[in-house]
PDB file of C-alpha atoms in Angstrom:
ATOM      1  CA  UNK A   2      -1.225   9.508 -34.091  1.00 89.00           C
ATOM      2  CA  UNK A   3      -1.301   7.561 -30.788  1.00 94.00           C
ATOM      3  CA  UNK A   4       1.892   6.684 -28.625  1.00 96.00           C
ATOM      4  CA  UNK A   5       1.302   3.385 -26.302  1.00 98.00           C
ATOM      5  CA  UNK A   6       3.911   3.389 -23.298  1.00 98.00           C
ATOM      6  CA  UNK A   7       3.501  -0.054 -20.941  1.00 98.00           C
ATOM      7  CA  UNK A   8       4.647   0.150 -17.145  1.00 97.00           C
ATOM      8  CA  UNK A   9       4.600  -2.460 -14.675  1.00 97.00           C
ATOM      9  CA  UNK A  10       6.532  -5.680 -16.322  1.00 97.00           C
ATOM     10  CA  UNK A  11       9.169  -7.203 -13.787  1.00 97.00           C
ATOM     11  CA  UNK A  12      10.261 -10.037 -12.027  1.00 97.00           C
ATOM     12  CA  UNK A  13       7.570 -11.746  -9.980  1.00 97.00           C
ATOM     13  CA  UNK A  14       7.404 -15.056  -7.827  1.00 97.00           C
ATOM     14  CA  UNK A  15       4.968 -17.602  -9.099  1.00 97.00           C
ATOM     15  CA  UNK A  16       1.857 -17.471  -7.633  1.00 97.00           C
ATOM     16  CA  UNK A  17       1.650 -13.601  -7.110  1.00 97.00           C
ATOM     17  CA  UNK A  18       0.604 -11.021  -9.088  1.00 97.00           C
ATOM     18  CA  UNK A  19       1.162  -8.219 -10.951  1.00 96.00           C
ATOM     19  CA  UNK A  20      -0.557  -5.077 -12.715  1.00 98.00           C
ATOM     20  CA  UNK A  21       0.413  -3.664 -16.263  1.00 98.00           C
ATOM     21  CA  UNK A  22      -0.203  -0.026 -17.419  1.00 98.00           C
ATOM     22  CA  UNK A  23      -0.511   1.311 -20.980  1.00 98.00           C
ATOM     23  CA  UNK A  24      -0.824   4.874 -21.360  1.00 97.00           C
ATOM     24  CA  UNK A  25      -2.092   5.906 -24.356  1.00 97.00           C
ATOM     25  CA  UNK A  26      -0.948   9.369 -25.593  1.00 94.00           C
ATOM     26  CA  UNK A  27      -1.651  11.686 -28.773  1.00 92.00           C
ATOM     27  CA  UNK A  28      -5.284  11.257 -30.374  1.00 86.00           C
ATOM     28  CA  UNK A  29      -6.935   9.310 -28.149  1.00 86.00           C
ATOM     29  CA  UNK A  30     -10.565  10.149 -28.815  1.00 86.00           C
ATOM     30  CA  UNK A  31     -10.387   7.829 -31.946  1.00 88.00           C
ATOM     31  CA  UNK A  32      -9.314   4.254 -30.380  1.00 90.00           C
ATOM     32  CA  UNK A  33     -12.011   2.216 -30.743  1.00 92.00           C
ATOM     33  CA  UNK A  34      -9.994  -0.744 -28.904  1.00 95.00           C
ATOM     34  CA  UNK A  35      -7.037  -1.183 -26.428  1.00 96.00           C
ATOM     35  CA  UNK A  36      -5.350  -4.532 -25.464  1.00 97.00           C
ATOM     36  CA  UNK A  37      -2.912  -6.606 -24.673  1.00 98.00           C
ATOM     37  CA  UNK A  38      -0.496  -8.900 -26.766  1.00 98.00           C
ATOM     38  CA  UNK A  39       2.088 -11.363 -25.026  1.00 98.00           C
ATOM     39  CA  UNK A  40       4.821 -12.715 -26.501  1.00 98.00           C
ATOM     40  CA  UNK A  41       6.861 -16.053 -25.446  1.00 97.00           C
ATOM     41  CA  UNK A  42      10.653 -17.036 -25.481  1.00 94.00           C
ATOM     42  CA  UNK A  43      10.680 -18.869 -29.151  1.00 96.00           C
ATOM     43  CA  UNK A  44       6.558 -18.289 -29.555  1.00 97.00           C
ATOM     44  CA  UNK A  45       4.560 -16.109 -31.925  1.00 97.00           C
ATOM     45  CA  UNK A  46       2.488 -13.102 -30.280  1.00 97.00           C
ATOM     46  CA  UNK A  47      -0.969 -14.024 -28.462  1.00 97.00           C
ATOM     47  CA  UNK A  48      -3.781 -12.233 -27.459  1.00 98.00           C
ATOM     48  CA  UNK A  49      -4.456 -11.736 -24.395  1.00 98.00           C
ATOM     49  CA  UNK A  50      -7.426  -9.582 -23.757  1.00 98.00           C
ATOM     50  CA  UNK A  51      -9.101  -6.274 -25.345  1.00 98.00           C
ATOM     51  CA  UNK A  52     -11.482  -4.050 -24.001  1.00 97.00           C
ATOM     52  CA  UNK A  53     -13.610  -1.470 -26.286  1.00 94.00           C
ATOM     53  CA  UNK A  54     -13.990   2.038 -25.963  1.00 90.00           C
ATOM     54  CA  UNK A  55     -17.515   1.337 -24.477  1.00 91.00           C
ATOM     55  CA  UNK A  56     -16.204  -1.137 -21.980  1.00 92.00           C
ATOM     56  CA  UNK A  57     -16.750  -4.893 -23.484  1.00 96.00           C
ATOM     57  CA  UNK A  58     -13.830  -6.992 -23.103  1.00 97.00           C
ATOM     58  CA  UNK A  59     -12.619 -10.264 -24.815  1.00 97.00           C
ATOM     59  CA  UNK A  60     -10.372 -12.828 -23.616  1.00 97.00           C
ATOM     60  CA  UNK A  61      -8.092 -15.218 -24.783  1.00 95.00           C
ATOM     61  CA  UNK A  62      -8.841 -18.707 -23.827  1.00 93.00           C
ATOM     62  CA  UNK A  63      -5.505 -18.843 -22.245  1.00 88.00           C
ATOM     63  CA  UNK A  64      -6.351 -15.910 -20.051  1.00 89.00           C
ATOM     64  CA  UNK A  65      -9.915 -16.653 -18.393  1.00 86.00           C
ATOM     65  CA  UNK A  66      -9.982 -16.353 -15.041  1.00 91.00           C
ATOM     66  CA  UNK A  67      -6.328 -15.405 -13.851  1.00 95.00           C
ATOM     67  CA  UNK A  68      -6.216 -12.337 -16.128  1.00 97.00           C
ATOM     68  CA  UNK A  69      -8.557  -9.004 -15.508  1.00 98.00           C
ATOM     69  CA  UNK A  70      -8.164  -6.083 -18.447  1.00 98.00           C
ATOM     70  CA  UNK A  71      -9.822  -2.705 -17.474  1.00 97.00           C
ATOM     71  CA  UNK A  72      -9.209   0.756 -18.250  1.00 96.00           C
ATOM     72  CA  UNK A  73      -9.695   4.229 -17.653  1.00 93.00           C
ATOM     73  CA  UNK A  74     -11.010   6.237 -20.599  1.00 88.00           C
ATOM     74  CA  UNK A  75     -10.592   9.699 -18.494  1.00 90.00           C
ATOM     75  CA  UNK A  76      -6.877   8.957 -18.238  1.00 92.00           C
ATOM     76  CA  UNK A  77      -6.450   7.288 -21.189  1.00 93.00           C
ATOM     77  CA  UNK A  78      -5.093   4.104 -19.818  1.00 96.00           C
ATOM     78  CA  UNK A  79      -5.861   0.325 -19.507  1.00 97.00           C
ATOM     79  CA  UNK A  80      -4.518  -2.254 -17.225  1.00 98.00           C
ATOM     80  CA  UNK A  81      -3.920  -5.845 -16.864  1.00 98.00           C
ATOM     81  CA  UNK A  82      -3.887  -7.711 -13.813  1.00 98.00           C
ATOM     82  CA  UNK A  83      -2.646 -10.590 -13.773  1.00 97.00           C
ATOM     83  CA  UNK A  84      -3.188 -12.877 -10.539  1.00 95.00           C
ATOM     84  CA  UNK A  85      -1.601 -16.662  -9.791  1.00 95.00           C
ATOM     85  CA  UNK A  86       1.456 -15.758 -11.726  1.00 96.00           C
ATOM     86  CA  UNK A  87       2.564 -18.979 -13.652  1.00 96.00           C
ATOM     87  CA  UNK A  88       5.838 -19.348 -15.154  1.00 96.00           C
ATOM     88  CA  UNK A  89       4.664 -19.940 -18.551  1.00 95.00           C
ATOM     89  CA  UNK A  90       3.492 -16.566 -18.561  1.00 96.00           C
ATOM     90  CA  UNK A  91       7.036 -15.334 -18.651  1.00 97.00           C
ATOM     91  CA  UNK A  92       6.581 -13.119 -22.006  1.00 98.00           C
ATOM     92  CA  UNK A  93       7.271  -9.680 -23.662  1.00 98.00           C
ATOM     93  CA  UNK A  94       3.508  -8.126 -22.649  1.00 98.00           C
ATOM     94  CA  UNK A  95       2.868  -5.963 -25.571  1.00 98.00           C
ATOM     95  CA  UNK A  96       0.071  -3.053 -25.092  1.00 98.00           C
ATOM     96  CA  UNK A  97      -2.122  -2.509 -28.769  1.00 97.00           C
ATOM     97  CA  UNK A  98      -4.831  -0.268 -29.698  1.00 97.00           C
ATOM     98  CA  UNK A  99      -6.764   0.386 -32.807  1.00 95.00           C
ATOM     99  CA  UNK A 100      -7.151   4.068 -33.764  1.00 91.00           C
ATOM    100  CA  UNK A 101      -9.139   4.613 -37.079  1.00 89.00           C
ATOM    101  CA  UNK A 102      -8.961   1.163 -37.832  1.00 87.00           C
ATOM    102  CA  UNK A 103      -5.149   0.887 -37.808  1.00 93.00           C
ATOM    103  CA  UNK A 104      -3.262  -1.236 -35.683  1.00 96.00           C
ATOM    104  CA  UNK A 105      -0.643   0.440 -33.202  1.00 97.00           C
ATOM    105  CA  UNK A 106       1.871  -1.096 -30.594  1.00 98.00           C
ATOM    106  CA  UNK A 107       4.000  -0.461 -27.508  1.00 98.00           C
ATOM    107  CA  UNK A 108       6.915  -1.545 -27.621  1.00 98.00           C
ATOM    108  CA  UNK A 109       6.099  -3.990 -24.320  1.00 98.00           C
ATOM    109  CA  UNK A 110       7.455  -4.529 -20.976  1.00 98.00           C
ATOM    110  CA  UNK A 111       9.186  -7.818 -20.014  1.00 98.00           C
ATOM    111  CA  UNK A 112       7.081  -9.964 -17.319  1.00 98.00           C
ATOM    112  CA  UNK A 113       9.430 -12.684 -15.597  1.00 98.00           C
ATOM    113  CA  UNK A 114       7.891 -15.309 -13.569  1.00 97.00           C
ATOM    114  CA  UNK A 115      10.339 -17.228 -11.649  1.00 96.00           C
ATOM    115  CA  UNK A 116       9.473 -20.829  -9.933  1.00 90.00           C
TER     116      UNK A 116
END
């Protein structure tokens, strides 16, 4: 089983930026994927971006260029930064990863971008 813990959500001016953590805990060696999910005031969840055990990443359309998803196998983590800080990206920032093809989630960490 796999535990997903994010970090790193706050309030944040717009136009800065801002760095999530997921820490992935329990059996680790089988995720195949890690990610991140957003969710909106009154909006379903979004993608964001997800990154593969061998390093390929995927973006949301929504997320080119502002948002940067890495991560550290070693430790067992993955990050978001997030730069330019808009206030439509005010969401719940949900961390995800897929381990033996099931879905698991964290329970997220609240990003607030204030104008």
């Amino acid at each position: 089983q796999v535990h997903l813990v994010e970090s790193g959500g706050g309030v944040v001016q717009a136009g800065g930026s801002l760095r999530l953590s997921c820490a992935a805990s329990g059996s680790t060696f089988s995720i195949s994927t890690m990610g991140w999910y957003r969710q909106a005031p009154g909006k379903e969840r979004e993608l964001v971006a997800l990154i593969s055990s061998g390093g390929g990443t995927k973006y949301a359309d929504s997320a080119t260029g502002r948002f940067t998803i890495s991560g550290d196998n070693a430790k067992n983590m993955v990050y978001l930064q997030i730069h330019v800080l808009k206030p439509e990206d005010t969401a719940v920032y949900y961390c995800y990863a897929v381990n033996y093809a099931r879905e698991v989630w964290g329970l997220g960490t609240l990003v607030t971008v204030s104008s």
